[in-house]
Amino acid sequence: MSESTPSTSPERHRLYWRKNLSCLAILLTIWFVVSYGCGILLVDQLDKIRLPGTGFKLGFWFAQQGSIYVFVVLIWVYVRYMNKLDADFRENGDSGSAND
Amino acid sequence: MFLAWSAIQLWTLGIVGLSFALYIGIAIYTRTSKRSEFYVAGAGVPAVANGMATAADWMSAASFISMAGIISFAGRDGSVYLMGWTGGYVLLALLLAPYLRKFGQFTVPDFVGDRYYSWFARLVAVCCAIFVSFTYVAGQMRGVGVVFSRFLEVDVTMGVIIGMAIVFFYAVLGGMKGITYTQVAQYCVLIFAFMVPAIFISIMLTNNPIPQLGMGGTLSGSDGVYLLDRLDGLSEELGFAAYTAGSRSTQDVFFITMALMVGTAGLPHVIIRFYTVKRVKDARMSAFWALLFIAILYTTAPAVAAFARTNMITTVSNKAYAEIPQWFKTWEDSGLIAWMDKNNDGIVQYTAGAPFGTVSGDSKLLPHFAGATDDAAARGPHGQRLLTNPTSEGTNELYVDRDIMVLANPEIANLPNWVVGLVAAGGLAAALSTAAGLLLVISTAVAHDFLKRVIKPDISEKGELLAARVAAFGAVIIAGLLGIFPPGWVAQVVAFAFGLAASSFFPAIIMGIFSKRMNREGAITGMLVGILFTAGYIVYFKFINPAANTKDNWWFGISPEGIGTLGMLFNFIAAAIVCKFTAPPPTEVQAMVERIRVPEESA
């Protein structure tokens, strides 16, 4: 049983929420860059490069396949990060944890 | 009667019949009398199973049959569907699923009504949910009828009725529980059915059994010529744009993709799939599994599109009708292929441009045949079915329905008959699974969100369950009628569904979770602004004045398919402005937002 900060203290919640938000900000930035950036806005420029060893133009590949792979990885990373964050915050104390 | 059926039809009947027996078996096994099981499968579905069910629920007849066909004709522009219909899952996983699961009620209007402490907000949400779900389901039931008619030569109406009966059975008996486990089975059927022809054709064309890799590979039997390069070349020779080039404007592609992604994350039948798992961490994990299972099909589809297009051009273009492969004639009999020999040379010319004119009264280019398939007088000098359409300028003589690209693939590749039956079963699995999910949203919106929460809060559990079943029954009937007598505007209305979800639900839920300050007045204003703007724009260009539906008249060059993104922005802006001048939410509501944001207490 934890005798230090109870797991329901507002500052721990705030810290948890901040970590949650910064995780989201990073992942959503990647989401945007890969789909809208590589697949739409920069697609013509990227098409000048070929994915090595294949017949894929890079922009076209991002738009039709690559972005989807990245999406799957993004959710995976999110799940792992949040499960760890939840576990850290369920344990007692340690609100200033160094596990980043 | 069965003796007159071909081998293909018997195989199809067998495989489809087996799959239906499976679904009915699951329905009987999962029948329930508990409200929580009817609405959210008792919140006990394991993450992997929930992911599979979500994937099947998501992938409709459109994903299975039409999408590869659309991409095969649109080339790079088809990417809007690929990215748009997968990228939304990232938004769901990161921004919605875990919080809604923590919230723990049963439906989307539940969340909107509780978070914005308003029966009016709940009512707006209910109406949106019902409208969005009905428009979506009309297309599904039609899809079921079409698959039956194409493969089993059963009349479309009969096909819709059979589909209705199956869905009714497992949806009404088991509610969400029955639907979820049937969807798991349907996912297995549909993914197998999609992959088998794709793998065969990939091997045939590129010697690579993995379609995703084969798409980037070299053509077998050529010396190192890449498939995509050959396809680009063939397309340009015939007067089409290069396959890997795009022709829609960048901003339109941007807005459509965003409307689809955000719309996906706002569709009620997708969101409720996250209420059914045990815990918050299962909600996140199930979003991962769902996207993984969806990605298997969605990364194969563009490969299928490229293969099918290459195959079609090389086997059909500039071939004499008399020597054309049998599949061409079979699908001509079904009305999905048509050839107007404009220059009377007996050779099928396939180039860019319309092959013939649209018959007045048709909403899009459709072939009108002079007679039935067995009418010898309605056949031309080479044996082709004659058309009554007016002629058109240009050299193109060939009409090909997009759906052929998936449906005819097994025959184009000379695959055994059972593969054809499998494709039929897969298409049906996709359509039925989506239809069931949509019907459940409608039935819970009526019985739970409307009847119990707004009209008669003291209704008993038995009463509510009965109402839900009756509503499900009613919804199946209406959906079936829409499938049998489809209004001409069905396809357009699906874009409508996404636009509405993007401009109404998504912003309301996001603000509800990520802002404690967003209040009832702001949210309702935002939702109404988003809905009215988006609906107005779409109704104007698609129904009132379709002749004006061109780039020059669009706002900022955004088509009606992409306008939901702008509607979403207007929702956010209007809500933020109104919220500034009105009272903050009551403290209990702010506490609720706090509660859904924090990690779960360990059990």
XYZ file of C-alpha atoms in Angstrom:
703
model
C 0.000 0.000 0.000
C 1.403 3.384 -0.907
C 1.938 5.711 1.999
C 3.331 8.580 -0.101
C 1.391 10.653 -2.669
C -1.967 8.931 -3.209
C -2.473 7.909 -6.819
C -5.350 10.347 -7.129
C -3.410 13.563 -6.445
C -4.107 16.358 -8.937
C -0.445 17.093 -9.652
C 0.227 13.516 -10.627
C -2.769 13.669 -12.887
C -1.473 16.850 -14.442
C 1.906 15.309 -15.035
C 0.325 12.206 -16.515
C -1.835 14.330 -18.797
C 1.140 16.412 -19.946
C 3.096 13.320 -20.831
C 0.075 11.974 -22.662
C -0.266 15.200 -24.646
C 3.379 15.388 -25.625
C 3.279 11.782 -26.798
C 0.249 12.645 -28.916
C 1.916 15.739 -30.332
C 4.935 13.782 -31.532
C 2.976 10.885 -32.976
C 0.444 13.097 -34.709
C 3.207 15.178 -36.238
C 4.706 12.054 -37.766
C 1.218 11.008 -38.900
C 0.773 14.319 -40.655
C 4.199 14.473 -42.229
C 4.051 10.974 -43.660
C 0.550 11.099 -45.086
C -0.117 14.710 -45.986
C 3.519 15.675 -46.369
C 5.047 12.781 -48.244
C 1.892 11.426 -49.818
C 0.226 14.660 -50.914
C 2.070 17.951 -50.606
C 5.541 16.728 -51.570
C 4.519 13.764 -53.672
C 5.769 15.112 -56.989
C 9.160 16.017 -55.581
C 9.501 12.656 -53.879
C 8.545 10.873 -57.074
C 11.908 11.845 -58.482
C 13.464 9.328 -56.128
C 12.893 5.610 -56.466
C 12.622 3.176 -53.604
C 15.840 1.255 -54.196
C 15.509 -2.145 -55.846
C 11.875 -1.626 -56.766
C 9.792 0.036 -59.413
C 8.192 2.361 -56.856
C 8.483 6.112 -57.137
C 8.853 7.286 -53.550
C 5.934 9.714 -53.406
C 3.604 7.199 -55.024
C 4.792 4.492 -52.627
C 4.136 6.659 -49.571
C 0.688 7.496 -50.848
C -0.339 3.936 -51.659
C 1.545 1.746 -49.146
C 4.179 3.424 -47.004
C 1.904 5.746 -45.078
C -0.265 2.797 -44.017
C 2.753 0.931 -42.623
C 3.716 4.042 -40.681
C 0.188 4.353 -39.267
C 0.343 0.816 -37.916
C 3.721 1.473 -36.302
C 2.473 4.749 -34.798
C -0.384 3.022 -33.026
C 1.960 0.302 -31.804
C 4.341 2.867 -30.350
C 1.422 4.689 -28.744
C 0.091 1.533 -27.116
C 3.486 0.589 -25.680
C 4.189 4.100 -24.413
C 0.795 4.547 -22.785
C 0.745 1.128 -21.160
C 4.100 1.946 -19.609
C 2.924 5.385 -18.542
C -0.196 3.892 -16.981
C 1.872 1.319 -15.097
C 4.250 3.992 -13.806
C 1.395 6.095 -12.540
C -0.393 3.239 -10.917
C 2.584 2.492 -8.718
C 3.136 4.536 -5.624
C 4.857 7.937 -5.635
C 7.461 8.650 -8.311
C 5.672 11.541 -9.969
C 8.992 13.082 -10.955
C 10.114 9.852 -12.568
C 12.970 9.844 -14.977
C 11.483 7.186 -17.194
C 11.044 9.058 -20.439
C -32.869 -26.608 -61.056
C -29.378 -27.129 -59.752
C -28.450 -29.243 -62.764
C -28.701 -26.142 -64.924
C -26.121 -24.380 -62.782
C -22.517 -24.175 -63.855
C -19.620 -25.455 -61.793
C -18.785 -21.898 -60.745
C -22.277 -21.352 -59.444
C -22.313 -24.602 -57.503
C -18.995 -23.808 -55.876
C -20.253 -20.340 -55.035
C -23.447 -21.683 -53.555
C -21.480 -24.181 -51.503
C -18.943 -21.780 -50.079
C -21.429 -18.988 -49.474
C -23.815 -21.454 -47.875
C -21.110 -22.736 -45.537
C -20.187 -19.224 -44.488
C -23.825 -18.406 -43.769
C -24.198 -21.569 -41.689
C -21.201 -20.422 -39.679
C -22.717 -17.009 -39.018
C -26.041 -18.499 -37.976
C -24.301 -20.934 -35.664
C -22.481 -18.107 -33.963
C -25.752 -16.186 -33.703
C -27.444 -18.999 -31.859
C -24.473 -19.478 -29.561
C -24.362 -15.795 -28.602
C -28.042 -15.055 -28.103
C -28.573 -12.800 -25.127
C -31.093 -11.310 -22.754
C -28.801 -8.797 -21.108
C -28.797 -5.135 -22.040
C -25.063 -4.821 -21.607
C -24.497 -7.739 -23.939
C -26.908 -6.380 -26.533
C -25.279 -2.945 -26.570
C -21.616 -3.557 -25.873
C -21.141 -7.332 -25.853
C -20.846 -7.249 -22.071
C -17.645 -5.201 -22.429
C -15.700 -8.436 -22.381
C -14.363 -8.885 -25.903
C -10.626 -9.652 -26.102
C -8.518 -7.069 -27.954
C -7.479 -9.250 -30.911
C -11.029 -10.466 -31.533
C -12.296 -6.913 -31.201
C -9.668 -5.768 -33.692
C -10.801 -8.387 -36.206
C -14.439 -7.482 -35.680
C -13.651 -3.788 -36.117
C -11.763 -4.523 -39.304
C -14.673 -6.485 -40.760
C -17.149 -3.882 -39.568
C -15.080 -1.193 -41.236
C -14.394 -2.938 -44.541
C -17.616 -2.837 -46.422
C -18.605 -4.045 -49.839
C -16.971 -0.862 -51.106
C -13.584 -1.715 -49.637
C -13.739 -5.269 -50.820
C -15.147 -4.915 -54.313
C -15.081 -1.319 -55.444
C -11.960 0.199 -53.968
C -9.398 -1.740 -55.978
C -11.426 -0.955 -59.068
C -11.549 2.756 -58.292
C -7.799 2.815 -57.719
C -7.119 0.889 -60.895
C -8.814 3.614 -62.893
C -7.631 6.552 -60.805
C -3.994 5.566 -60.259
C -2.283 7.819 -57.754
C -5.446 9.833 -57.086
C -6.955 6.662 -55.636
C -4.625 7.135 -52.682
C -7.193 9.404 -51.067
C -9.166 6.296 -50.199
C -6.159 4.296 -49.068
C -4.806 6.938 -46.737
C -8.185 8.401 -45.872
C -9.698 5.145 -44.718
C -6.689 4.017 -42.664
C -5.250 7.247 -41.284
C -8.421 7.827 -39.297
C -7.556 4.842 -37.135
C -4.527 6.653 -35.791
C -6.878 9.454 -34.742
C -9.248 6.944 -33.174
C -6.526 5.165 -31.258
C -4.784 8.270 -29.993
C -7.611 10.715 -29.485
C -10.837 8.831 -28.904
C -10.875 5.125 -28.103
C -9.258 4.946 -24.669
C -11.208 7.920 -23.316
C -14.561 6.709 -24.549
C -13.883 3.323 -23.034
C -13.049 4.983 -19.754
C -16.270 6.951 -20.023
C -17.876 3.567 -20.168
C -21.428 4.166 -21.350
C -22.937 2.516 -24.386
C -23.062 4.883 -27.361
C -21.808 8.078 -28.983
C -24.946 10.111 -28.207
C -24.442 8.906 -24.594
C -21.105 10.671 -24.526
C -22.343 13.805 -26.272
C -25.437 13.996 -24.076
C -23.588 13.448 -20.801
C -20.514 15.529 -21.558
C -22.605 18.479 -22.733
C -25.276 17.959 -20.067
C -28.002 18.585 -22.618
C -30.936 16.603 -23.992
C -30.771 18.770 -27.097
C -27.164 17.866 -27.793
C -28.115 14.241 -27.323
C -30.980 14.636 -29.764
C -28.770 16.255 -32.399
C -26.302 13.404 -31.954
C -29.057 10.803 -32.239
C -30.381 12.310 -35.463
C -26.892 12.499 -36.938
C -26.104 8.925 -35.932
C -29.295 7.603 -37.459
C -28.901 9.594 -40.654
C -25.246 8.718 -41.149
C -25.885 5.038 -40.463
C -28.910 4.729 -42.746
C -27.171 6.361 -45.683
C -24.235 4.054 -45.229
C -26.327 0.899 -44.835
C -28.329 1.501 -48.009
C -25.199 0.896 -50.027
C -24.390 -2.276 -48.128
C -27.690 -4.019 -48.698
C -27.490 -3.100 -52.360
C -24.006 -4.590 -52.423
C -25.339 -7.848 -51.000
C -28.013 -8.007 -53.684
C -25.483 -7.277 -56.413
C -23.076 -10.017 -55.315
C -25.919 -12.531 -55.276
C -27.059 -11.502 -58.726
C -23.564 -11.548 -60.227
C -22.507 -14.888 -58.923
C -25.630 -16.915 -58.370
C -27.909 -15.410 -60.974
C -30.377 -14.732 -58.241
C -32.431 -11.620 -58.778
C -31.048 -8.601 -56.878
C -34.219 -8.257 -54.813
C -34.041 -11.873 -53.688
C -30.394 -11.378 -52.828
C -31.199 -8.371 -50.650
C -33.937 -10.305 -48.871
C -31.646 -13.232 -48.123
C -29.044 -10.804 -46.793
C -31.639 -9.101 -44.651
C -32.719 -12.409 -43.152
C -29.169 -13.392 -42.193
C -28.322 -10.041 -40.631
C -31.632 -9.877 -38.821
C -30.997 -13.285 -37.322
C -27.697 -12.622 -35.671
C -28.243 -8.931 -34.946
C -31.597 -9.360 -33.258
C -30.708 -12.538 -31.377
C -27.341 -11.531 -30.033
C -27.098 -7.781 -30.480
C -23.549 -6.519 -30.262
C -22.321 -9.807 -28.888
C -23.725 -11.756 -31.819
C -22.511 -9.161 -34.260
C -18.997 -9.009 -32.839
C -18.300 -12.713 -33.008
C -19.915 -13.070 -36.408
C -17.707 -10.240 -37.596
C -14.637 -12.136 -36.427
C -15.686 -15.031 -38.661
C -16.506 -12.633 -41.481
C -13.082 -11.050 -41.279
C -11.456 -14.440 -41.706
C -13.611 -15.171 -44.742
C -13.111 -11.824 -46.383
C -9.368 -11.576 -45.912
C -8.824 -15.086 -47.215
C -11.098 -14.347 -50.162
C -9.248 -11.163 -50.993
C -5.734 -12.500 -50.604
C -6.004 -15.772 -52.520
C -6.585 -14.242 -55.978
C -4.191 -11.399 -55.168
C -1.373 -13.810 -54.365
C -2.015 -15.946 -57.430
C -2.046 -12.947 -59.735
C 1.036 -11.482 -58.125
C 2.890 -14.718 -58.807
C 1.555 -14.794 -62.361
C 2.577 -11.259 -63.212
C 5.712 -10.708 -61.153
C 6.830 -14.058 -59.742
C 6.443 -12.630 -56.244
C 3.859 -14.201 -53.926
C 3.610 -11.077 -51.784
C 1.392 -8.631 -53.658
C 2.776 -5.585 -51.812
C 6.259 -6.448 -53.061
C 5.111 -7.714 -56.415
C 3.600 -4.329 -57.149
C 7.088 -2.838 -57.074
C 8.659 -5.757 -58.841
C 9.532 -6.626 -62.385
C 7.214 -8.279 -64.849
C 7.831 -11.980 -65.132
C 8.966 -12.941 -68.580
C 10.397 -9.511 -69.295
C 13.973 -8.476 -68.784
C 13.839 -6.336 -65.697
C 10.986 -4.083 -66.768
C 9.196 -2.842 -63.681
C 5.441 -3.448 -63.599
C 4.629 0.138 -62.716
C 6.816 1.514 -65.501
C 5.151 -0.784 -68.010
C 1.745 0.264 -66.716
C 2.637 3.944 -66.985
C 3.795 3.376 -70.549
C 0.718 1.397 -71.569
C -1.575 4.003 -70.051
C 0.079 6.888 -71.811
C 0.085 5.052 -75.153
C -3.657 4.700 -74.939
C -4.147 8.352 -74.097
C -4.641 8.013 -70.352
C -2.560 9.872 -67.801
C 0.377 7.873 -66.421
C -0.864 5.514 -63.749
C 1.495 6.841 -61.096
C 0.701 10.490 -61.799
C -2.190 12.345 -60.248
C -4.708 14.653 -61.858
C -6.760 16.073 -58.980
C -5.535 19.347 -57.542
C -3.286 19.092 -54.489
C -5.617 21.012 -52.219
C -8.573 18.867 -53.207
C -6.609 15.682 -52.505
C -5.568 17.172 -49.169
C -9.090 18.094 -48.135
C -10.684 14.852 -49.303
C -8.079 12.769 -47.496
C -8.569 14.744 -44.318
C -12.371 14.559 -44.578
C -12.121 10.792 -44.934
C -9.660 10.398 -42.065
C -11.527 12.637 -39.688
C -14.855 11.255 -40.857
C -13.648 7.735 -40.134
C -12.826 8.777 -36.606
C -16.296 10.285 -36.268
C -18.426 7.429 -37.562
C -20.647 6.056 -34.798
C -20.477 2.439 -35.899
C -16.686 2.527 -35.669
C -16.524 4.393 -32.377
C -18.872 2.021 -30.569
C -16.526 -0.835 -31.365
C -14.282 0.510 -28.617
C -16.904 0.256 -25.925
C -16.872 -3.515 -26.128
C -13.469 -4.337 -24.687
C -12.651 -5.052 -21.061
C -10.319 -2.210 -20.172
C -8.829 1.002 -21.474
C -5.576 -0.634 -22.456
C -7.533 -3.188 -24.452
C -9.218 -0.320 -26.290
C -5.836 0.977 -27.424
C -4.551 -2.459 -28.296
C -7.691 -3.309 -30.199
C -7.238 -0.153 -32.303
C -3.772 -1.424 -33.164
C -5.083 -4.866 -34.127
C -7.914 -3.320 -36.116
C -5.572 -1.203 -38.220
C -3.169 -4.086 -38.696
C -5.963 -6.317 -39.975
C -7.311 -3.519 -42.152
C -3.843 -2.751 -43.482
C -3.464 -6.283 -44.777
C -6.269 -5.649 -47.234
C -5.544 -1.985 -47.821
C -1.924 -2.560 -48.808
C -2.922 -5.451 -51.071
C -5.674 -3.514 -52.835
C -3.422 -1.082 -54.739
C -1.369 -4.044 -55.889
C -4.531 -5.772 -57.106
C -5.501 -2.519 -58.813
C -2.199 -2.257 -60.676
C -2.202 -5.954 -61.633
C -5.805 -5.876 -62.799
C -5.262 -2.769 -64.887
C -2.142 -4.183 -66.505
C -3.933 -7.450 -67.199
C -6.930 -5.768 -68.625
C -5.005 -3.543 -70.977
C -2.752 -6.314 -72.240
C -5.466 -8.931 -72.723
C -8.168 -6.737 -74.158
C -6.813 -3.683 -75.886
C -6.606 -4.042 -79.661
C -7.797 -7.613 -79.606
C -10.344 -8.923 -82.039
C -13.636 -9.604 -80.294
C -13.709 -13.036 -81.815
C -10.510 -13.982 -80.009
C -11.156 -12.225 -76.754
C -10.920 -14.303 -73.523
C -14.092 -15.917 -72.222
C -14.307 -13.806 -69.055
C -14.902 -10.742 -71.235
C -18.006 -12.305 -72.700
C -19.260 -13.640 -69.366
C -19.147 -10.208 -67.793
C -20.599 -8.675 -70.931
C -23.557 -10.990 -70.345
C -23.808 -9.578 -66.820
C -23.800 -6.058 -68.174
C -20.567 -4.951 -66.540
C -18.638 -4.757 -69.820
C -19.916 -3.238 -73.024
C -18.358 -2.730 -76.439
C -19.543 -0.374 -79.141
C -17.641 -1.108 -82.351
C -17.474 2.477 -83.554
C -15.210 1.848 -86.523
C -16.672 -1.557 -87.421
C -13.335 -3.307 -87.508
C -14.209 -6.095 -85.050
C -11.332 -5.036 -82.820
C -11.769 -3.688 -79.303
C -10.140 -0.278 -79.065
C -9.569 0.818 -75.498
C -8.433 4.403 -75.044
C -9.268 7.404 -72.921
C -12.639 9.072 -73.283
C -16.235 7.928 -73.124
C -17.089 4.841 -75.186
C -20.646 6.001 -75.774
C -23.081 8.632 -74.598
C -25.073 8.697 -71.384
C -28.739 7.843 -71.738
C -30.865 10.714 -70.442
C -32.157 10.003 -66.959
C -29.041 8.084 -65.921
C -26.974 9.748 -63.241
C -23.754 8.403 -64.720
C -22.552 6.596 -67.828
C -24.295 3.199 -68.036
C -24.685 0.780 -70.906
C -28.187 0.079 -72.190
C -28.360 -3.176 -74.070
C -30.663 -3.762 -77.018
C -31.834 -7.120 -75.704
C -31.375 -9.872 -73.125
C -28.288 -12.046 -73.183
C -29.989 -14.883 -75.042
C -31.575 -12.627 -77.647
C -29.719 -13.456 -80.857
C -31.278 -10.524 -82.673
C -29.719 -8.126 -80.192
C -26.214 -9.271 -81.079
C -23.926 -7.601 -83.588
C -21.923 -9.142 -86.450
C -19.142 -10.339 -84.154
C -21.419 -11.724 -81.484
C -21.252 -8.690 -79.222
C -24.266 -7.351 -77.329
C -25.632 -4.308 -79.098
C -26.169 -1.038 -77.284
C -28.875 1.552 -77.551
C -26.761 4.347 -76.110
C -26.010 7.325 -78.324
C -22.525 7.286 -79.764
C -19.749 9.553 -78.573
C -16.663 11.283 -79.921
C -13.279 9.724 -79.488
C -11.784 6.378 -80.286
C -12.650 4.552 -77.068
C -15.104 1.707 -77.631
C -14.969 -0.101 -74.307
C -17.016 0.352 -71.151
C -15.760 -1.428 -68.065
C -17.519 -1.253 -64.690
C -14.991 -0.636 -61.941
C -16.259 -3.520 -59.842
C -14.953 -5.966 -62.462
C -11.418 -5.388 -61.316
C -11.967 -7.513 -58.237
C -14.904 -9.678 -59.269
C -13.388 -10.826 -62.559
C -9.832 -11.150 -61.318
C -10.025 -14.880 -60.618
C -11.345 -15.549 -64.097
C -8.867 -13.209 -65.765
C -6.119 -15.152 -64.046
C -7.644 -18.529 -64.884
C -7.988 -19.484 -61.257
C -10.003 -22.575 -60.249
C -13.742 -22.265 -59.741
C -13.665 -22.438 -55.986
C -11.705 -19.171 -55.896
C -14.599 -17.455 -57.638
C -16.973 -18.827 -55.001
C -14.608 -17.608 -52.322
C -14.616 -14.075 -53.722
C -18.410 -14.080 -53.632
C -18.416 -15.249 -50.017
C -15.828 -12.585 -49.171
C -17.826 -9.777 -50.729
C -20.924 -10.915 -48.854
C -18.987 -11.155 -45.586
C -17.755 -7.602 -46.036
C -21.195 -6.203 -46.816
C -23.050 -8.115 -44.097
C -20.550 -7.295 -41.365
C -20.743 -3.576 -42.061
C -24.515 -3.645 -42.403
C -24.850 -5.332 -39.018
C -22.683 -2.754 -37.283
C -24.700 0.073 -38.788
C -28.035 -1.510 -37.912
C -26.918 -1.870 -34.328
C -26.105 1.843 -34.110
C -29.544 2.677 -35.421
C -31.285 0.303 -33.044
C -29.363 1.506 -29.985
C -29.866 5.130 -31.010
C -33.600 4.582 -31.036
C -33.962 2.322 -28.003
C -31.253 3.611 -25.696
C -30.328 7.156 -26.695
C -33.787 8.289 -27.642
C -36.300 6.124 -25.833
C -34.523 5.540 -22.565
C -32.407 8.651 -22.124
C -34.774 11.254 -23.553
C -38.362 9.998 -23.526
C -38.906 7.355 -20.851
C -35.981 7.058 -18.413
C -37.830 4.601 -16.189
C -38.180 1.958 -18.858
C -37.240 -1.501 -17.590
C -34.245 -3.455 -18.866
C -36.573 -5.940 -20.544
C -38.548 -3.114 -22.102
C -35.458 -1.422 -23.429
C -34.130 -4.662 -24.874
C -37.442 -5.327 -26.550
C -37.423 -1.832 -28.013
C -33.888 -2.385 -29.276
C -34.896 -5.606 -31.002
C -37.968 -4.052 -32.543
C -35.882 -1.107 -33.715
C -33.313 -3.494 -35.196
C -36.099 -5.275 -37.026
C -37.472 -1.992 -38.356
C -34.023 -0.834 -39.413
C -33.381 -4.080 -41.308
C -36.636 -3.650 -43.204
C -35.890 -0.054 -44.141
C -32.312 -0.881 -45.099
C -33.607 -3.742 -47.218
C -36.072 -1.470 -48.971
C -33.301 1.003 -49.682
C -31.315 -1.877 -51.106
C -34.143 -3.094 -53.315
C -35.204 0.374 -54.479
C -31.967 2.330 -54.227
C -32.410 6.033 -54.627
C -30.166 7.263 -57.428
C -28.151 9.198 -54.956
C -26.793 6.310 -52.888
C -23.142 6.606 -53.868
C -23.098 10.354 -53.347
C -24.677 9.961 -49.967
C -21.771 7.953 -48.566
C -19.537 11.002 -49.078
C -22.251 12.865 -47.230
C -21.981 10.411 -44.311
C -18.242 11.038 -43.987
C -18.644 14.774 -44.320
C -21.239 14.833 -41.573
C -19.236 12.633 -39.241
C -16.203 14.857 -39.828
C -18.053 18.111 -39.223
C -20.295 17.095 -36.332
C -19.146 14.167 -34.176
C -15.403 14.366 -34.452
C -14.988 17.959 -33.237
C -17.641 17.547 -30.526
C -15.978 14.465 -29.042
C -12.433 15.809 -29.353
C -13.340 19.037 -27.611
C -15.242 17.069 -25.004
C -12.156 15.093 -24.077
C -9.343 17.589 -24.545
C -10.986 20.740 -23.255
C -12.621 20.984 -19.857
C -13.906 24.420 -20.722
C -15.947 23.472 -23.776
C -19.552 23.826 -22.768
C -23.007 22.917 -23.978
C -23.685 26.117 -25.872
C -20.383 26.011 -27.684
C -20.648 22.347 -28.621
C -24.207 22.584 -29.877
C -23.457 25.699 -31.913
C -20.393 24.047 -33.362
C -22.245 20.892 -34.309
C -25.089 22.778 -35.945
C -22.729 25.064 -37.852
C -20.671 22.125 -39.060
C -23.662 20.051 -40.094
C -25.571 22.846 -41.812
C -22.552 24.105 -43.713
C -21.444 20.664 -44.868
C -24.959 19.483 -45.686
C -25.740 22.711 -47.510
C -22.618 22.527 -49.667
C -23.117 18.874 -50.566
C -26.857 19.154 -51.198
C -26.289 22.186 -53.422
C -23.641 20.618 -55.625
C -24.938 17.072 -55.687
C -28.697 17.464 -55.720
C -29.895 20.985 -56.419
C -27.460 22.076 -59.087
C -25.278 19.150 -60.188
C -24.382 20.926 -63.407
C -22.425 23.447 -61.364
C -20.377 20.723 -59.674
C -17.054 21.657 -61.271
C -13.718 22.931 -60.036
C -14.404 26.541 -60.958
C -17.439 26.784 -58.713
C -15.992 25.086 -55.676
C -14.874 27.100 -52.666
C -11.076 27.125 -52.606
C -11.120 24.307 -55.147
C -12.570 21.855 -52.634
C -15.013 19.251 -53.948
C -18.121 18.172 -52.002
C -16.238 15.011 -51.007
C -13.667 17.127 -49.193
C -15.894 19.826 -47.716
C -16.320 17.978 -44.427
C -12.833 19.162 -43.481
C -13.899 22.770 -43.804
C -17.097 21.958 -41.901
C -14.965 20.537 -39.106
C -12.901 23.730 -38.949
C -16.040 25.857 -38.825
C -17.362 23.649 -36.023
C -14.214 24.207 -33.945
C -14.196 27.938 -34.597
C -17.879 28.498 -33.874
C -17.711 26.392 -30.737
C -14.664 28.241 -29.445
C -16.242 31.627 -30.020
C -19.581 30.805 -28.389
C -17.841 29.057 -25.518
C -15.911 32.218 -24.668
C -19.086 34.144 -23.981
C -21.053 31.505 -22.115
C -20.771 29.800 -18.743
C -18.280 27.001 -18.152
C -19.591 23.466 -17.654
C -20.805 22.462 -14.179
C -18.168 21.024 -11.861
C -19.548 17.460 -12.079
C -18.967 17.538 -15.815
C -15.455 18.885 -15.397
C -14.833 16.125 -12.894
C -16.090 13.618 -15.460
C -13.568 14.895 -17.993
C -10.845 14.536 -15.370
C -11.972 11.011 -14.670
C -11.825 9.868 -18.268
C -8.347 11.302 -18.685
C -6.640 9.541 -15.813
C -5.216 6.063 -15.998
C -7.355 3.283 -14.651
C -6.938 2.196 -11.072
C -5.539 -1.304 -11.092
C -8.180 -3.941 -10.497
